[in-house]
Amino acid sequence: MENFKRLVLIILLTPFFAACSNAPSESTVEGLIEAQYEQTTKIVEDAKANAGSDPMAKAMSGMIESMMPKLERIENIHCDTAEGDNTYLCTADVTQTIAGNSQTNKTNFKVYQVNDEWVLGN
């Protein structure tokens, strides 16, 4: 009977503990995605600055810059626990503009907590 009581207690408390997971907040996930776009933009800006006065390098960097996605908004962020501790599989609707065309895609990615900091995975 004692084992039965324990089993019932575990079954009843499992959803409670799952709901109280330490998943990243929506604002944290949004910040990680925004930081990824900012890092990519910085790389393109650095390449453009390093083009110097070479006309071909300037043309190439200008073309690359015009094709880089520009983040518009992030919506419907949802994260669930994945394999291992501190690993979450997340989805979000990401709207971006590429070469003047706006599109929204449902994106899947992992978020990890490493040394009390959240990082964006694949």
XYZ file of N, CA, C and O in Angstrom:
488
model
N 0.818 -1.195 0.000
C 0.000 0.000 0.000
C 0.862 1.260 0.000
O 0.510 2.233 -0.635
N 1.977 1.208 0.737
C 2.893 2.359 0.800
C 3.453 2.685 -0.584
O 3.551 3.846 -0.971
N 3.812 1.654 -1.349
C 4.325 1.877 -2.703
C 3.248 2.479 -3.605
O 3.549 3.310 -4.462
N 2.012 2.048 -3.416
C 0.913 2.595 -4.198
C 0.739 4.082 -3.929
O 0.551 4.883 -4.846
N 0.836 4.487 -2.666
C 0.713 5.901 -2.294
C 1.832 6.717 -2.929
O 1.611 7.820 -3.428
N 3.035 6.174 -2.907
C 4.180 6.880 -3.521
C 3.958 7.048 -5.027
O 4.239 8.092 -5.593
N 3.494 5.970 -5.663
C 3.251 6.018 -7.097
C 2.208 7.077 -7.441
O 2.395 7.874 -8.371
N 1.121 7.116 -6.695
C 0.074 8.114 -6.925
C 0.625 9.514 -6.716
O 0.367 10.432 -7.505
N 1.419 9.707 -5.678
C 2.012 11.007 -5.400
C 2.926 11.455 -6.541
O 2.873 12.599 -6.990
N 3.725 10.532 -7.037
C 4.628 10.856 -8.155
C 3.827 11.231 -9.398
O 4.127 12.207 -10.090
N 2.783 10.453 -9.677
C 1.955 10.728 -10.858
C 1.280 12.091 -10.743
O 1.198 12.842 -11.717
N 0.809 12.424 -9.558
C 0.128 13.706 -9.367
C 1.082 14.889 -9.413
O 0.726 15.972 -9.879
N 2.307 14.717 -8.934
C 3.250 15.837 -8.865
C 4.076 16.032 -10.127
O 4.616 17.111 -10.351
N 4.158 15.029 -10.979
C 4.968 15.152 -12.195
C 4.532 16.330 -13.067
O 5.372 17.129 -13.486
N 3.240 16.509 -13.371
C 2.848 17.675 -14.178
C 3.185 19.000 -13.498
O 3.549 19.967 -14.160
N 3.083 19.045 -12.184
C 3.410 20.265 -11.455
C 4.880 20.633 -11.649
O 5.220 21.766 -11.949
N 5.766 19.653 -11.502
C 7.198 19.937 -11.661
C 7.547 20.245 -13.112
O 8.407 21.073 -13.386
N 6.862 19.606 -14.033
C 7.107 19.900 -15.454
C 6.684 21.328 -15.774
O 7.355 22.035 -16.531
N 5.582 21.778 -15.197
C 5.108 23.146 -15.437
C 6.021 24.173 -14.799
O 6.066 25.320 -15.217
N 6.757 23.786 -13.783
C 7.649 24.714 -13.081
C 9.078 24.590 -13.580
O 10.025 24.804 -12.836
N 9.254 24.210 -14.828
C 10.603 24.044 -15.357
C 11.290 25.403 -15.445
O 10.675 26.448 -15.361
N 12.564 25.352 -15.650
C 13.362 26.568 -15.721
C 13.602 26.981 -17.165
O 14.691 27.426 -17.510
N 12.621 26.810 -18.000
C 12.748 27.185 -19.409
C 13.038 28.679 -19.527
O 12.638 29.469 -18.675
N 13.747 29.062 -20.581
C 14.038 30.485 -20.770
C 12.759 31.277 -21.025
O 11.810 30.769 -21.612
N 12.751 32.515 -20.574
C 11.590 33.376 -20.803
C 11.515 33.770 -22.275
O 12.500 33.675 -23.013
N 10.341 34.235 -22.685
C 10.177 34.700 -24.069
C 11.130 35.845 -24.374
O 11.707 35.906 -25.457
N 11.303 36.759 -23.432
C 12.192 37.902 -23.670
C 13.649 37.446 -23.795
O 14.407 38.010 -24.583
N 14.034 36.402 -23.066
C 15.399 35.874 -23.178
C 15.614 35.277 -24.557
O 16.622 35.559 -25.220
N 14.656 34.467 -25.015
C 14.773 33.836 -26.330
C 14.783 34.900 -27.428
O 15.597 34.855 -28.350
N 13.906 35.876 -27.292
C 13.865 36.968 -28.276
C 15.209 37.707 -28.315
O 15.725 38.013 -29.390
N 15.779 37.967 -27.165
C 17.081 38.636 -27.096
C 18.182 37.819 -27.748
O 19.069 38.373 -28.416
N 18.152 36.501 -27.582
C 19.162 35.634 -28.209
C 19.055 35.674 -29.731
O 20.070 35.740 -30.426
N 17.824 35.649 -30.233
C 17.625 35.705 -31.692
C 18.075 37.065 -32.231
O 18.773 37.144 -33.249
N 17.686 38.134 -31.546
C 18.104 39.474 -31.974
C 19.619 39.596 -31.973
O 20.207 40.185 -32.894
N 20.275 39.047 -30.969
C 21.745 39.107 -30.891
C 22.383 38.371 -32.065
O 23.415 38.811 -32.597
N 21.776 37.274 -32.495
C 22.287 36.520 -33.645
C 22.225 37.370 -34.913
O 23.175 37.416 -35.690
N 21.102 38.061 -35.118
C 20.974 38.941 -36.277
C 21.979 40.095 -36.197
O 22.592 40.476 -37.196
N 22.144 40.671 -35.016
C 23.092 41.779 -34.840
C 24.519 41.332 -35.136
O 25.298 42.069 -35.747
N 24.871 40.124 -34.722
C 26.214 39.608 -34.981
C 26.444 39.443 -36.479
O 27.499 39.810 -37.005
N 25.445 38.930 -37.181
C 25.560 38.766 -38.627
C 25.683 40.121 -39.317
O 26.513 40.295 -40.223
N 24.900 41.086 -38.882
C 24.965 42.440 -39.449
C 26.349 43.042 -39.229
O 26.916 43.668 -40.135
N 26.911 42.841 -38.054
C 28.250 43.373 -37.730
C 29.303 42.765 -38.648
O 30.205 43.464 -39.126
N 29.209 41.476 -38.922
C 30.165 40.812 -39.811
C 30.104 41.431 -41.210
O 31.131 41.715 -41.821
N 28.888 41.662 -41.707
C 28.725 42.260 -43.036
C 29.258 43.693 -43.043
O 29.954 44.106 -43.978
N 28.966 44.466 -41.993
C 29.464 45.842 -41.916
C 30.990 45.877 -41.865
O 31.617 46.727 -42.498
N 31.597 44.951 -41.134
C 33.058 44.873 -41.074
C 33.652 44.535 -42.434
O 34.665 45.109 -42.841
N 33.013 43.607 -43.141
C 33.494 43.235 -44.477
C 33.396 44.422 -45.425
O 34.306 44.670 -46.225
N 32.315 45.175 -45.308
C 32.132 46.356 -46.161
C 33.195 47.410 -45.849
O 33.754 48.020 -46.755
N 33.475 47.595 -44.548
C 34.493 48.571 -44.159
C 35.882 48.145 -44.638
O 36.706 48.991 -45.005
N 36.129 46.836 -44.645
C 37.439 46.333 -45.077
C 37.600 46.301 -46.589
O 38.682 46.023 -47.086
N 36.526 46.571 -47.317
C 36.593 46.565 -48.776
C 37.488 47.686 -49.299
O 38.031 47.605 -50.395
N 37.629 48.716 -48.484
C 38.486 49.826 -48.889
C 37.955 50.507 -50.133
O 36.756 50.701 -50.303
N 38.878 50.839 -51.032
C 38.478 51.552 -52.248
C 38.387 50.634 -53.463
O 38.126 51.112 -54.560
N 38.582 49.348 -53.275
C 38.491 48.396 -54.376
C 37.039 48.328 -54.869
O 36.148 47.900 -54.139
N 36.793 48.749 -56.114
C 35.418 48.788 -56.624
C 34.724 47.422 -56.624
O 33.538 47.321 -56.317
N 35.462 46.378 -56.963
C 34.865 45.040 -56.995
C 34.477 44.596 -55.577
O 33.387 44.056 -55.366
N 35.346 44.833 -54.595
C 35.060 44.460 -53.207
C 33.871 45.254 -52.679
O 33.017 44.701 -51.973
N 33.801 46.536 -53.043
C 32.662 47.365 -52.617
C 31.359 46.851 -53.223
O 30.335 46.790 -52.547
N 31.397 46.489 -54.494
C 30.200 45.986 -55.170
C 29.738 44.673 -54.536
O 28.549 44.481 -54.278
N 30.675 43.789 -54.256
C 30.332 42.502 -53.643
C 29.753 42.693 -52.243
O 28.749 42.077 -51.898
N 30.396 43.538 -51.449
C 29.908 43.740 -50.087
C 28.556 44.440 -50.093
O 27.693 44.146 -49.262
N 28.332 45.335 -51.054
C 27.027 45.978 -51.180
C 25.943 44.988 -51.567
O 24.822 45.042 -51.050
N 26.295 44.066 -52.461
C 25.340 43.048 -52.882
C 25.004 42.111 -51.703
O 23.830 41.798 -51.472
N 26.016 41.715 -50.968
C 25.797 40.847 -49.805
C 24.937 41.557 -48.767
O 24.012 40.971 -48.206
N 25.219 42.831 -48.536
C 24.448 43.599 -47.557
C 22.973 43.666 -47.944
O 22.092 43.532 -47.092
N 22.689 43.850 -49.233
C 21.293 43.952 -49.666
C 20.556 42.626 -49.551
O 19.335 42.594 -49.453
N 21.289 41.521 -49.544
C 20.665 40.205 -49.453
C 20.578 39.679 -48.014
O 19.954 38.646 -47.775
N 21.169 40.370 -47.078
C 21.143 39.919 -45.681
C 19.746 40.091 -45.108
O 19.097 41.108 -45.324
N 19.286 39.100 -44.353
C 17.956 39.227 -43.742
C 17.939 40.301 -42.662
O 18.900 40.462 -41.912
N 16.855 41.037 -42.631
C 16.635 42.056 -41.598
C 15.478 41.577 -40.725
O 14.385 41.302 -41.226
N 15.719 41.481 -39.441
C 14.716 40.993 -38.509
C 13.615 42.025 -38.323
O 13.887 43.191 -38.059
N 12.372 41.607 -38.480
C 11.228 42.484 -38.251
C 10.594 42.220 -36.892
O 10.418 43.132 -36.100
N 10.241 40.946 -36.651
C 9.619 40.626 -35.357
C 9.742 39.129 -35.067
O 9.936 38.326 -35.972
N 9.554 38.817 -33.786
C 9.576 37.443 -33.299
C 8.306 37.256 -32.475
O 8.039 38.041 -31.569
N 7.535 36.225 -32.799
C 6.266 35.990 -32.116
C 6.095 34.507 -31.798
O 6.788 33.659 -32.361
N 5.147 34.228 -30.918
C 4.738 32.861 -30.597
C 5.910 31.974 -30.171
O 6.079 30.864 -30.675
N 6.694 32.469 -29.253
C 7.845 31.721 -28.754
C 7.345 30.653 -27.781
O 6.552 30.929 -26.886
N 7.816 29.439 -27.972
C 7.442 28.336 -27.086
C 8.640 27.402 -26.940
O 9.269 27.037 -27.936
N 8.972 27.039 -25.701
C 10.108 26.152 -25.437
C 9.667 24.966 -24.590
O 8.908 25.124 -23.636
N 10.158 23.784 -24.957
C 9.930 22.556 -24.202
C 11.269 21.923 -23.869
O 12.239 22.078 -24.632
N 11.303 21.202 -22.778
C 12.544 20.521 -22.419
C 12.913 19.536 -23.518
O 12.052 18.955 -24.173
N 14.204 19.380 -23.724
C 14.727 18.445 -24.721
C 15.712 17.524 -24.015
O 15.722 17.458 -22.791
N 16.544 16.868 -24.782
C 17.465 15.914 -24.186
C 18.390 16.584 -23.173
O 18.944 17.630 -23.439
N 18.515 15.984 -22.015
C 19.442 16.486 -21.002
C 18.916 17.675 -20.228
O 17.913 18.290 -20.578
N 19.617 17.973 -19.152
C 19.273 19.131 -18.331
C 19.655 20.416 -19.041
O 20.620 20.450 -19.799
N 18.898 21.457 -18.794
C 19.199 22.801 -19.290
C 19.234 22.894 -20.814
O 19.934 23.734 -21.376
N 18.494 22.026 -21.476
C 18.402 22.057 -22.933
C 16.928 22.146 -23.305
O 16.120 21.367 -22.825
N 16.602 23.098 -24.160
C 15.209 23.320 -24.539
C 15.094 23.411 -26.055
O 15.922 24.043 -26.714
N 14.081 22.776 -26.588
C 13.765 22.888 -28.002
C 12.680 23.943 -28.122
O 11.617 23.831 -27.518
N 12.977 24.987 -28.871
C 12.067 26.129 -28.975
C 11.575 26.305 -30.406
O 12.242 25.904 -31.358
N 10.414 26.936 -30.515
C 9.885 27.342 -31.806
C 9.480 28.808 -31.698
O 9.158 29.295 -30.611
N 9.518 29.480 -32.822
C 9.083 30.875 -32.871
C 8.725 31.221 -34.307
O 9.275 30.647 -35.257
N 7.800 32.147 -34.457
C 7.490 32.698 -35.772
C 8.389 33.911 -35.964
O 8.248 34.914 -35.261
N 9.328 33.795 -36.900
C 10.296 34.857 -37.141
C 9.976 35.518 -38.471
O 9.932 34.848 -39.508
N 9.742 36.818 -38.427
C 9.463 37.582 -39.643
C 10.704 38.380 -39.977
O 11.248 39.098 -39.131
N 11.153 38.235 -41.220
C 12.347 38.941 -41.667
C 12.148 39.420 -43.102
O 11.314 38.897 -43.827
N 12.937 40.424 -43.463
C 12.924 40.942 -44.821
C 14.233 40.550 -45.483
O 15.321 40.793 -44.938
N 14.114 39.932 -46.647
C 15.291 39.558 -47.435
C 15.108 40.146 -48.823
O 14.116 39.854 -49.497
N 16.046 40.991 -49.227
C 16.004 41.639 -50.541
C 14.649 42.306 -50.781
O 14.070 42.226 -51.858
N 14.112 42.957 -49.747
C 12.867 43.701 -49.871
C 11.597 42.886 -49.707
O 10.507 43.436 -49.724
N 11.722 41.575 -49.563
C 10.551 40.709 -49.413
C 10.430 40.244 -47.965
O 11.368 39.665 -47.410
N 9.268 40.484 -47.369
C 9.014 40.086 -45.992
C 8.405 38.694 -45.970
O 7.523 38.377 -46.769
N 8.899 37.854 -45.058
C 8.331 36.521 -44.909
C 8.414 36.074 -43.461
O 9.322 36.465 -42.733
N 7.438 35.280 -43.057
C 7.395 34.735 -41.708
C 7.565 33.231 -41.787
O 6.880 32.572 -42.578
N 8.480 32.701 -40.989
C 8.727 31.268 -40.949
C 8.662 30.773 -39.518
O 9.128 31.449 -38.606
N 8.092 29.575 -39.338
C 8.144 28.889 -38.056
C 9.548 28.306 -37.963
O 9.970 27.546 -38.824
N 10.303 28.723 -36.938
C 11.693 28.331 -36.800
C 11.860 27.448 -35.573
O 11.293 27.718 -34.523
N 12.655 26.381 -35.706
C 12.984 25.486 -34.602
C 14.454 25.673 -34.240
O 15.304 25.760 -35.138
N 14.747 25.715 -32.975
C 16.127 25.866 -32.526
C 16.238 25.418 -31.081
O 15.237 25.262 -30.388
N 17.468 25.193 -30.648
C 17.702 24.796 -29.261
C 18.269 25.966 -28.481
O 18.989 26.802 -29.029
N 17.927 26.005 -27.208
C 18.469 26.994 -26.284
C 19.062 26.212 -25.116
O 18.430 25.290 -24.600
N 20.285 26.553 -24.750
C 20.988 25.865 -23.674
C 21.291 26.849 -22.550
O 21.547 28.030 -22.804
N 21.306 26.337 -21.340
C 21.773 27.150 -20.221
C 23.144 26.625 -19.830
O 23.300 25.471 -19.434
N 24.154 27.499 -19.969
C 25.537 27.138 -19.670
C 26.080 28.170 -18.685
O 26.080 29.375 -18.982
N 26.532 27.707 -17.538
C 27.066 28.603 -16.506
C 26.108 29.758 -16.204
O 26.510 30.920 -16.189
N 24.847 29.441 -16.017
C 23.802 30.406 -15.687
C 23.534 31.435 -16.789
O 22.957 32.482 -16.532
N 23.975 31.154 -18.010
C 23.692 32.040 -19.142
C 23.005 31.232 -20.235
O 23.337 30.076 -20.456
N 22.076 31.869 -20.917
C 21.377 31.215 -22.013
C 22.128 31.441 -23.317
O 22.602 32.545 -23.586
N 22.241 30.384 -24.122
C 22.898 30.471 -25.438
C 22.009 29.820 -26.483
O 21.270 28.878 -26.184
N 22.099 30.322 -27.688
C 21.296 29.827 -28.812
C 22.073 28.731 -29.504
O 23.257 28.880 -29.809
N 21.399 27.607 -29.766
C 22.016 26.496 -30.499
C 21.407 26.372 -31.865
O 20.789 27.292 -32.382
N 21.523 25.184 -32.460
C 20.992 24.929 -33.792
C 19.553 24.510 -33.713
O 19.106 23.806 -32.907
